[in-house]
Amino acid sequence: MRVGRWAWLVPIALVASCTAGPSTRPGIVVNDGEDAGSPGVVRQSGPAPLPELEEPQSTRIRWSACAAEVAATLPQAVAGSAQCARINGVLDSPYLPGQGIARLQLLRVGAGKYPLVVFNDVDGKPGTAYAAELATKLPPAFLEQFFLVGVDRRGTGRSDPVRCVPEEVRAGILQVDPRVPDVEEPLDQARSAGQQCSIALEARLPAIDTWRSAGDAESIRSALGVGKLNAIGHGEGSRVLSVFAERYPDRVGRVVLDGLPDSNTDAKVVLEATARAADDTFAAFAQDCAARACELGDAKTALNQVLDQATSAPAATADGTPLGPGVVLRAVLTGLADKSTWPALSKALADLRSGTPDGITALAAPLLTGTRDQPSTFDATLATRCND
């Protein structure tokens, strides 16, 4: 059975097909201003001037050495110098507007004077871990001017992580064969997951969304003691900053949006575009694989072989979780997200084909497993995307 565009669509669609709970916040992209042709609106051409950099004044964040279990997960190059902190944002559930506490985990790395806040994908590495990894790739001179502030978004990492989907329900969603177009059962399981989260999280559930994550960015700006927020948004994390700019336009500093998601409000259009992008990215991966004579041979043929094998005789993780075709394809999507990891992805697929699942297990682990220190990313992703 071949991998078509539908196969890429299924893993993405299932995570956005539940009803997590009512949301009363405005749409993600809001423009209540006059249009370009309206009288009285002056449009300036050319790039906007860069906001001035400013050092933090009267910061309320108490940085200290990261706990040993946190430091152990960081790249060795920054583990000794990174600092951690926790601040309180406002939960702001629609049931209790402006009330409640959202605890946010932060990590600081770099010796510069100017803070640069970092948000990552909700279904990727926690923002603290991503910032630590990013610091190892930046020029030393950059980190002598700036310091990165990684943020575990609300409901992820160590920011009061969401844990609400029963393991058997999560497995049912993740294990579905994405090449089979009959998804009625996994859709029911996705809705069941939303219902379970409604029961487990109650009033907190509708507060897990991008709109309120942008409010967290404002809380961080205020706690840092700066007038404007300088920040990097990676992948879907860019949406947090685009919403921040909508909500707090006078507090936007220098912002990098690395991979801003589609702002279209039509879910079908967005999902189809995402599936096309995944298909195109895998095609580019296949070309790269051929150019470097990778261990897969023909990558498209190899992927179908691996998925067939995962259907008929799936390998398993160390704890016995089967690596079915749905899990494998999700692992591939994770590996495709960063071109620098493509050699590791091709090796992981080749190893799985020969019976060694370690590489694919490592890519799939953040979704599959949930521990006290490393919660599954699935639950927070489900809540955020459903609420958005």
PDB file of C-alpha atoms in Angstrom, residues 11 14-15 163-177 185-197 321-322 324 326-327 364 366-370 376-382:
ATOM      1  CA  PRO A  11      -2.151  12.124  11.592  1.00  0.00           C
ATOM      2  CA  LEU A  14      -6.971  13.490  14.027  1.00  0.00           C
ATOM      3  CA  VAL A  15      -5.336  15.862  16.487  1.00  0.00           C
ATOM      4  CA  ARG A 163      -2.257  15.134  31.346  1.00  0.00           C
ATOM      5  CA  CYS A 164      -5.782  14.125  30.471  1.00  0.00           C
ATOM      6  CA  VAL A 165      -5.897  11.547  27.647  1.00  0.00           C
ATOM      7  CA  PRO A 166      -6.063   7.909  28.830  1.00  0.00           C
ATOM      8  CA  GLU A 167      -3.189   5.830  27.468  1.00  0.00           C
ATOM      9  CA  GLU A 168      -5.488   3.416  25.635  1.00  0.00           C
ATOM     10  CA  VAL A 169      -7.294   6.300  23.905  1.00  0.00           C
ATOM     11  CA  ARG A 170      -4.009   7.938  22.934  1.00  0.00           C
ATOM     12  CA  ALA A 171      -2.730   4.628  21.574  1.00  0.00           C
ATOM     13  CA  GLY A 172      -5.913   4.129  19.556  1.00  0.00           C
ATOM     14  CA  ILE A 173      -5.449   7.487  17.867  1.00  0.00           C
ATOM     15  CA  LEU A 174      -1.730   7.141  17.258  1.00  0.00           C
ATOM     16  CA  GLN A 175      -1.763   3.548  16.022  1.00  0.00           C
ATOM     17  CA  VAL A 176      -4.274   4.024  13.174  1.00  0.00           C
ATOM     18  CA  ASP A 177      -2.902   3.144   9.727  1.00  0.00           C
ATOM     19  CA  GLU A 185     -13.101   4.826  14.795  1.00  0.00           C
ATOM     20  CA  PRO A 186     -10.035   7.010  15.461  1.00  0.00           C
ATOM     21  CA  LEU A 187     -12.193  10.119  15.020  1.00  0.00           C
ATOM     22  CA  ASP A 188     -14.481   8.776  17.723  1.00  0.00           C
ATOM     23  CA  GLN A 189     -11.420   8.180  19.891  1.00  0.00           C
ATOM     24  CA  ALA A 190     -10.227  11.737  19.286  1.00  0.00           C
ATOM     25  CA  ARG A 191     -13.602  13.057  20.407  1.00  0.00           C
ATOM     26  CA  SER A 192     -13.457  10.752  23.413  1.00  0.00           C
ATOM     27  CA  ALA A 193     -10.051  12.226  24.248  1.00  0.00           C
ATOM     28  CA  GLY A 194     -11.582  15.695  24.177  1.00  0.00           C
ATOM     29  CA  GLN A 195     -14.360  14.594  26.502  1.00  0.00           C
ATOM     30  CA  GLN A 196     -11.884  13.003  28.906  1.00  0.00           C
ATOM     31  CA  CYS A 197      -9.887  16.231  28.960  1.00  0.00           C
ATOM     32  CA  THR A 321       4.321  -0.165  22.841  1.00  0.00           C
ATOM     33  CA  PRO A 322       3.902  -1.320  19.224  1.00  0.00           C
ATOM     34  CA  GLY A 324       2.416   0.661  14.166  1.00  0.00           C
ATOM     35  CA  GLY A 326       0.539   5.579  12.446  1.00  0.00           C
ATOM     36  CA  VAL A 327       3.307   5.964  15.005  1.00  0.00           C
ATOM     37  CA  ALA A 364       8.038   8.994  18.526  1.00  0.00           C
ATOM     38  CA  PRO A 366       7.525  12.545  23.030  1.00  0.00           C
ATOM     39  CA  LEU A 367       4.072  11.618  21.702  1.00  0.00           C
ATOM     40  CA  LEU A 368       3.856   8.073  23.014  1.00  0.00           C
ATOM     41  CA  THR A 369       5.101   8.318  26.554  1.00  0.00           C
ATOM     42  CA  GLY A 370       4.353  10.532  29.476  1.00  0.00           C
ATOM     43  CA  SER A 376       3.523  13.413  26.387  1.00  0.00           C
ATOM     44  CA  THR A 377       3.169  16.283  23.921  1.00  0.00           C
ATOM     45  CA  PHE A 378      -0.030  14.739  22.569  1.00  0.00           C
ATOM     46  CA  ASP A 379      -2.374  15.976  25.306  1.00  0.00           C
ATOM     47  CA  ALA A 380      -1.339  19.643  25.207  1.00  0.00           C
ATOM     48  CA  THR A 381      -1.317  19.606  21.401  1.00  0.00           C
ATOM     49  CA  LEU A 382      -4.832  18.183  21.355  1.00  0.00           C
TER      50      LEU A 382
END
